[in-house]
Coordinates of C-alpha atoms and ligand atoms in Angstrom, one line a residue:
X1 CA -8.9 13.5 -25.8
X2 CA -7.0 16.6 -27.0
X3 CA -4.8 16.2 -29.7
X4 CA -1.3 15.5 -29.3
X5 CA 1.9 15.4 -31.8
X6 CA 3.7 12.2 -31.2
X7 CA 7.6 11.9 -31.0
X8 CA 9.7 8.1 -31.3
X9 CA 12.6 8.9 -29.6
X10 CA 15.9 7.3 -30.9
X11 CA 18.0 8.0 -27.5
X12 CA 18.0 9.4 -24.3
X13 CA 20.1 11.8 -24.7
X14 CA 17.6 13.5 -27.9
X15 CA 14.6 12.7 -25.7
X16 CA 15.6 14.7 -22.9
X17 CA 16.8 17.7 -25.2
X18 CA 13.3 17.6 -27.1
X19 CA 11.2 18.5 -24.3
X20 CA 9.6 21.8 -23.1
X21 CA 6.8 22.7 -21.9
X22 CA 3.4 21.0 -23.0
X23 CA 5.8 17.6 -23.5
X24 CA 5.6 14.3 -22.1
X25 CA 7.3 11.4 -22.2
X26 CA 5.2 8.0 -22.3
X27 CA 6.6 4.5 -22.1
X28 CA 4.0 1.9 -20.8
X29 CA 1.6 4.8 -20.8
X30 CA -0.7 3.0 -18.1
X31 CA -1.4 5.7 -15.7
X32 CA -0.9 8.6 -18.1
X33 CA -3.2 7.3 -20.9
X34 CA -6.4 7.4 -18.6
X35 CA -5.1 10.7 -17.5
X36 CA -5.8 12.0 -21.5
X37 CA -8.7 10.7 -21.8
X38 CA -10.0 12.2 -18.7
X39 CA -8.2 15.6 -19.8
X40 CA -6.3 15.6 -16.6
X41 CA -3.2 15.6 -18.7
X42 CA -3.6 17.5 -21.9
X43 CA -0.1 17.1 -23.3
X44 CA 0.7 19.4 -26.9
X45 CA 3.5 16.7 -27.5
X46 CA 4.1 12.7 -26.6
X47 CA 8.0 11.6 -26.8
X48 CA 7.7 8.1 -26.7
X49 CA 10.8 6.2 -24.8
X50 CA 9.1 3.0 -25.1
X51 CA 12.2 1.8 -27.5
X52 CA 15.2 3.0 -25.7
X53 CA 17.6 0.5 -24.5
X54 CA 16.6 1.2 -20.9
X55 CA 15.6 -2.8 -20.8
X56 CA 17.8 -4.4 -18.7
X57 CA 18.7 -5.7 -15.5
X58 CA 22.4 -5.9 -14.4
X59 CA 24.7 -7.2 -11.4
X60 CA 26.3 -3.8 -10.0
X61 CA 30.3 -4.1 -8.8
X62 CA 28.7 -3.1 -5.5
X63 CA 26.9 -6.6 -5.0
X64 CA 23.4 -4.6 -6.0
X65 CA 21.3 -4.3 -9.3
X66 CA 21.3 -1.6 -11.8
X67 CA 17.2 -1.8 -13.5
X68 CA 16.5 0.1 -16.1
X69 CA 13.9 2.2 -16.4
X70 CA 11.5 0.3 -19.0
X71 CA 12.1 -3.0 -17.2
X72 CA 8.2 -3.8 -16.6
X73 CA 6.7 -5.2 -13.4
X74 CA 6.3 -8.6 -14.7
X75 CA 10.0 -8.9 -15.8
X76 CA 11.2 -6.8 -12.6
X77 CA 9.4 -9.6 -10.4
X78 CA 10.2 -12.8 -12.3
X79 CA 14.0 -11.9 -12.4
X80 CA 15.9 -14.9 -10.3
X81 CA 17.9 -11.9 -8.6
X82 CA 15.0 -10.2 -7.1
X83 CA 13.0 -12.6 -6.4
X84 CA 16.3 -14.2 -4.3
X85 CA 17.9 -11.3 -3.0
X86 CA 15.1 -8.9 -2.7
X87 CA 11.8 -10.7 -2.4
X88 CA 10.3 -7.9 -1.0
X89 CA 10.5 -6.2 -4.0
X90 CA 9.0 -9.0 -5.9
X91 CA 6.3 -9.8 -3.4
X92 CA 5.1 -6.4 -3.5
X93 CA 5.0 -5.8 -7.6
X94 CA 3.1 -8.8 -7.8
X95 CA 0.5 -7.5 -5.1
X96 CA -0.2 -4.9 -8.1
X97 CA -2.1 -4.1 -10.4
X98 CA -3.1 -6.9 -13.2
X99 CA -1.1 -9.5 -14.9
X100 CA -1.7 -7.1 -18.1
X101 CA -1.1 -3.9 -16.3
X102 CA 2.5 -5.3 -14.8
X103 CA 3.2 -6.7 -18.8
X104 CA 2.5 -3.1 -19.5
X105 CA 4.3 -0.8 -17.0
X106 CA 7.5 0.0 -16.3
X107 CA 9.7 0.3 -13.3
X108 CA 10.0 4.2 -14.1
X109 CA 6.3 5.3 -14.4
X110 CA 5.2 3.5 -11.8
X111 CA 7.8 5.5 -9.6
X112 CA 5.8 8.3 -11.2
X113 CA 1.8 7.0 -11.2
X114 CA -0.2 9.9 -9.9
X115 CA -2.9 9.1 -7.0
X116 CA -6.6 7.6 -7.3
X117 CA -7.9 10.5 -5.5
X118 CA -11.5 9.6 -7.0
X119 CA -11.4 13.6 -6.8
X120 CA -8.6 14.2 -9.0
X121 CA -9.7 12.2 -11.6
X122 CA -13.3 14.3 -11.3
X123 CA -13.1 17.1 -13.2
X124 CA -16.3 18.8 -12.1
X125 CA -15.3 18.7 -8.3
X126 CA -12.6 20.7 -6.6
X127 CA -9.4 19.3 -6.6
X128 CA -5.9 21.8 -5.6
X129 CA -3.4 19.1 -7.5
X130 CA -5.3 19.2 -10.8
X131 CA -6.4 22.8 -10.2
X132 CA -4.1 24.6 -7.7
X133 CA -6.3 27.4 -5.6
X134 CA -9.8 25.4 -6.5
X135 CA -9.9 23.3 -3.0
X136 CA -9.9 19.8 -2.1
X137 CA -13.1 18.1 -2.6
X138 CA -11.9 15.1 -0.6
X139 CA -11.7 16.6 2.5
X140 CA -15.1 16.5 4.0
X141 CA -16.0 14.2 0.9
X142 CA -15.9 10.5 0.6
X143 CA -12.1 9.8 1.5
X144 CA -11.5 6.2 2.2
X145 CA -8.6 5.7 0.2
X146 CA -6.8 8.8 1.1
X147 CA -3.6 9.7 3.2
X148 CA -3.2 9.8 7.2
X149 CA 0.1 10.8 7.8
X150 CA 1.8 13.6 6.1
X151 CA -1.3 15.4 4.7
X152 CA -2.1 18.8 4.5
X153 CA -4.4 21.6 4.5
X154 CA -4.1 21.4 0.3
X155 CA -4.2 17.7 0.2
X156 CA -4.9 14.0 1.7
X157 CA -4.0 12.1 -1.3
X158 CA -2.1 9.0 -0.8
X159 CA 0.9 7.6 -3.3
X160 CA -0.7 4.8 -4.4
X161 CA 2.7 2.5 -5.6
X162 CA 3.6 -0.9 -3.9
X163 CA 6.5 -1.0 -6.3
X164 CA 8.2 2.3 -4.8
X165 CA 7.3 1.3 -1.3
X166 CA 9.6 -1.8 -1.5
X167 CA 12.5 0.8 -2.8
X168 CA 11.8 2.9 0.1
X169 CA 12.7 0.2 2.3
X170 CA 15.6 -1.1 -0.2
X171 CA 17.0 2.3 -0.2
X172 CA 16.6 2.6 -3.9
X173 CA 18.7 5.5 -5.9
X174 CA 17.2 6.6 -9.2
X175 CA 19.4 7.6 -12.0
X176 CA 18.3 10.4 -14.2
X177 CA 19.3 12.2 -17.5
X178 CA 19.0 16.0 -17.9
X179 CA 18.5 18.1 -20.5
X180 CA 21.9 18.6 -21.8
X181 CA 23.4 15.1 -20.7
X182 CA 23.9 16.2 -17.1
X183 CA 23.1 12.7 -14.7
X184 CA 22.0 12.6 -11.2
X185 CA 21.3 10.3 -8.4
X186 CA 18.6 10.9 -5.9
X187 CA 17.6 8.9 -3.0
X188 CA 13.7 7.7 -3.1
X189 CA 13.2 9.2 0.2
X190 CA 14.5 12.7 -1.5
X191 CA 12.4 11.9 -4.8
X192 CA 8.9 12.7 -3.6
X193 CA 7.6 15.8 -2.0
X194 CA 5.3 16.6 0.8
X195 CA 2.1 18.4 -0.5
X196 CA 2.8 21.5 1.9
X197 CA 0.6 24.6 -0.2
X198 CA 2.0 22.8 -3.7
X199 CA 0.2 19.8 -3.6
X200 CA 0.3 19.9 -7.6
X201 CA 4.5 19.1 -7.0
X202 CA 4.9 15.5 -6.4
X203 CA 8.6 15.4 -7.3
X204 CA 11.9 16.6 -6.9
X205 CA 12.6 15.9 -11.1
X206 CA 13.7 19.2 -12.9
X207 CA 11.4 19.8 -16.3
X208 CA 12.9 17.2 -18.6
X209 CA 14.5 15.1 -16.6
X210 CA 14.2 11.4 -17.2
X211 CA 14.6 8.6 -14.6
X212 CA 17.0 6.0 -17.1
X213 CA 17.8 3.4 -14.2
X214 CA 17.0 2.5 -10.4
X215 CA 20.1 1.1 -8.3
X216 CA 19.5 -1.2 -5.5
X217 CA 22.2 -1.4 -3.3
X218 CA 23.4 -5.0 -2.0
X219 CA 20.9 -7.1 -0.3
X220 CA 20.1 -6.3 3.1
X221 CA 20.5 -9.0 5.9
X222 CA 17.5 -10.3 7.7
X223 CA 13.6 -11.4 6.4
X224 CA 11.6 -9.6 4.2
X225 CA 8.5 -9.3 3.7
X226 CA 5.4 -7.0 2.0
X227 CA 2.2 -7.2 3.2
X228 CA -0.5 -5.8 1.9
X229 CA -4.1 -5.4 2.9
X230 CA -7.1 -4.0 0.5
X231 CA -10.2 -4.2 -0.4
X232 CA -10.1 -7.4 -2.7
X233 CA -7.5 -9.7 -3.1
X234 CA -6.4 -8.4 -6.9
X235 CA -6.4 -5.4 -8.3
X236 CA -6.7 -3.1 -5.8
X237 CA -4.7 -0.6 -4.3
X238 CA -3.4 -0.6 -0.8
X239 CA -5.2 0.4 2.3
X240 CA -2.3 -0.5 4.6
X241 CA 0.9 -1.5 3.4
X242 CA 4.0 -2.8 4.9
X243 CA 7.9 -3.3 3.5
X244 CA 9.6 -4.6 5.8
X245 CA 13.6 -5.8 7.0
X246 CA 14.3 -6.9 9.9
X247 CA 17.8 -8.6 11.3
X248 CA 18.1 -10.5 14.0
X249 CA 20.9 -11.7 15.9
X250 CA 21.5 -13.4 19.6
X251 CA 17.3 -12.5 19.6
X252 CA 17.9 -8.7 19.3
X253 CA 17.1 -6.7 16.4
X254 CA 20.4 -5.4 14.7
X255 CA 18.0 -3.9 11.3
X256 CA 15.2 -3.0 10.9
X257 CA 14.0 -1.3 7.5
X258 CA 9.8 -0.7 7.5
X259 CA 8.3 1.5 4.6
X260 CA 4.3 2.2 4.0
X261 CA 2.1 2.4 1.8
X262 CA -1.5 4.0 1.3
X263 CA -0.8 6.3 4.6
X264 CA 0.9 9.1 3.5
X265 CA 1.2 11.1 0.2
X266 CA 4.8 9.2 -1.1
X267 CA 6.6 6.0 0.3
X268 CA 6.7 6.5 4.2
X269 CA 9.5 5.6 6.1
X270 CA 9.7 6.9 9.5
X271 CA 13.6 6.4 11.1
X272 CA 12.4 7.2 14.5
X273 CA 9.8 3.6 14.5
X274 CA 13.2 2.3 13.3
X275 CA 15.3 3.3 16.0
X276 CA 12.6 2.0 18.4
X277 CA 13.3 -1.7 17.4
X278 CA 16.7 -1.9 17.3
X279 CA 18.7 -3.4 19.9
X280 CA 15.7 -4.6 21.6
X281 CA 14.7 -8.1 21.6
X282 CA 11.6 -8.5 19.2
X283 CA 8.4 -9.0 21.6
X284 CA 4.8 -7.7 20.8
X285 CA 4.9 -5.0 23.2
X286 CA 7.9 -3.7 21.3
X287 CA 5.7 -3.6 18.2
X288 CA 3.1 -1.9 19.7
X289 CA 5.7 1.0 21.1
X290 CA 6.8 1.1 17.7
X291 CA 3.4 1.9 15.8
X292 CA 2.3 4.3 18.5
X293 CA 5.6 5.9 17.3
X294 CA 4.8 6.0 13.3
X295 CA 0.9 7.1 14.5
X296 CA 1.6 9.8 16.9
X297 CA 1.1 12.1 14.0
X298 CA -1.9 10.2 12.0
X299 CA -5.0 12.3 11.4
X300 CA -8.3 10.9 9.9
X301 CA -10.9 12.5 7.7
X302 CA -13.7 10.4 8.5
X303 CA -14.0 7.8 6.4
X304 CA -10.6 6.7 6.0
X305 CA -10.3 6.8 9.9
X306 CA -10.4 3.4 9.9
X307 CA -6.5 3.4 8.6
X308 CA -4.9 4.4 12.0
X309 CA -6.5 1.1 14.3
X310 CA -5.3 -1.2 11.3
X311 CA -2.1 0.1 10.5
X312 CA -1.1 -0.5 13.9
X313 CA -2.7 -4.0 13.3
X314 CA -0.5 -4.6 10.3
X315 CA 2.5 -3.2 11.3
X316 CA 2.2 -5.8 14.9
X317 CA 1.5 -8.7 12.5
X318 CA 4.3 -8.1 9.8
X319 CA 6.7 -7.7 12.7
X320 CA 5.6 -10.5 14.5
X321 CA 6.3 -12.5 11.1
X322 CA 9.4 -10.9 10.6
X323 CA 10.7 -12.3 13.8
X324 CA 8.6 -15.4 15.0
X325 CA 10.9 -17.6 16.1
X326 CA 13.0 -14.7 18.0
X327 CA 9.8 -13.6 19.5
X328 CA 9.8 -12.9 23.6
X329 CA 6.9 -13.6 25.0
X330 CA 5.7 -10.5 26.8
X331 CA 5.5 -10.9 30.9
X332 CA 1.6 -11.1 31.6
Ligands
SF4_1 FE1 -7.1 16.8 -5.1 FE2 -5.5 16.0 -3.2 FE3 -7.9 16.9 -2.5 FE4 -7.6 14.6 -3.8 S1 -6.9 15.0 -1.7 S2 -9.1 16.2 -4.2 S3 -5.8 15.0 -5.1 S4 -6.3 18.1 -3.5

């Protein structure tokens, strides 16, 4: 690992106004550590937030919740108001990771994580996010895990978060600090960025910025539910995830909020599968309409064909248990 100078930062406000380039900041340091060690990241200086009061979790005047940024996955999905008003949220932080990692991580990095590209994390093969210009190894390599919507000629990698897939479908709003106190709220939807030809820009953040809190905004009527399907049944990132929100009243759908995860390079929400459901009464046929919709645009690679057939699969299925006893059964 290169070596680093190492900053305790005593506020937000002098964390933000100490950075520049070659400057991190670190808090849980999960993702980021084996990014050092690997040389992927090769910081000149750490600022360590880890001991800001950026802790809690409070009731907004809204009806929502206000989490600050160090608030780890383990507290995050044992706190009574999550796991009552937004069990999604909860149901998909503890599909992640390790009980160790989730003690360890907060609710602001893993916004952040970078993706398990096996590629990127290789320094001897091609990679155009770690290396801009040098290629992309995965494509026409072993790429299984990678992205099937949203890719491009650059890049297939997919955001590997369950946390931030949840906020996708919560319509989450991070709350940031700039470099000279200046604050801003950004929508998840407009926090992440298409690879286009940048694939190394994964963010709309300006240098220095730091995410201080994530606001949820009341609950949402309807079920919820996250369903996730990978390779083993712990640890393991997602092949095929679903967030999903769906309302139902006099058996038609009224809401409907679906997010993804492990198909395309961020969160994916799609408002057009949205708008398919709603005002329609919930029947398979409808589901299957609406992940024709999300797939129009999916593109394989090869190996991580497989994604398309069972996304469809588990976007059927979620809805199907989002609605069950509204279900129509469709004419034969
Ligand atoms: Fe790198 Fe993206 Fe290609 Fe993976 S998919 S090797 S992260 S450019």
């Amino acid at each position: 690992m290169k070596q680093f100078d190492y900053i305790k930062a005593d506020s937000a406000e002098a964390a933000v106004n100490a950075t520049g380039e070659g400057v991190h900041f670190i808090a849980g340091g999960t993702n980021l550590l084996d990014l050092m060690k690997l040389q992927i990241e090769t910081p000149d200086t750490l600022i360590d937030i880890s001991r800001l009061d950026l802790g809690g979790i409070a009731d907004t005047s809204a009806g929502g919740l206000l989490i600050g940024a160090l608030v780890t996955n383990s507290d995050l999905a044992q706190d009574s108001r999550v796991r009552g008003r937004y069990p999604v949220l909860a149901r998909a932080l503890l599909s992640g990771a390790s009980p160790q990692l989730r003690n360890k991580a907060t609710t602001g990095g893993n916004l952040l994580q970078r993706t398990r590209c096996y590629y990127f994390y290789d320094t001897a093969r091609a990679c155009n996010k770690r290396d801009p210009g040098s290629g992309c190894a995965a494509q026409g390599g072993f790429n299984r895990i990678m992205a099937v919507l949203g890719t491009s000629e650059e890049c297939i990698a997919a955001h590997p978060s369950d946390m931030a897939v949840a906020m996708r479908a919560l319509d989450a709003t991070i709350i940031t600090l700039l470099p000279g106190g200046d604050r801003r709220r950004i929508a998840i939807g407009d926090l992440y960025q298409l690879p286009g030809d940048t694939p190394e820009i994964e963010n709309s953040l300006q240098p220095g910025e730091l995410i201080t809190h994530i606001e949820l905004p009341p609950a949402p009527a309807g079920e919820q539910l996250y369903r996730k399907v990978r390779d083993r049944a712990s640890y393991a990132f997602a092949l095929v995830s679903v967030a999903g929100i769906v309302a139902v009243e006099d058996r038609i759908i009224t809401s409907a909020a679906l997010a993804f995860g492990g198909l395309g390079p961020m969160p994916w929400r799609d408002a057009a599968v949205e708008a398919v459901l709603i005002g329609k009464a919930p029947s398979i046929a409808l589901f299957e309409t609406a992940a024709n919709v999300l797939l129009a645009d999916a593109r394989g690679y090869g190996s991580n064909d497989f994604k398309i057939p069972l996304a469809r699969r588990t976007l059927v299925a979620a809805l199907r248990d989002l609605t069950t006893s509204d279900l129509v059964e469709d004419a034969a």
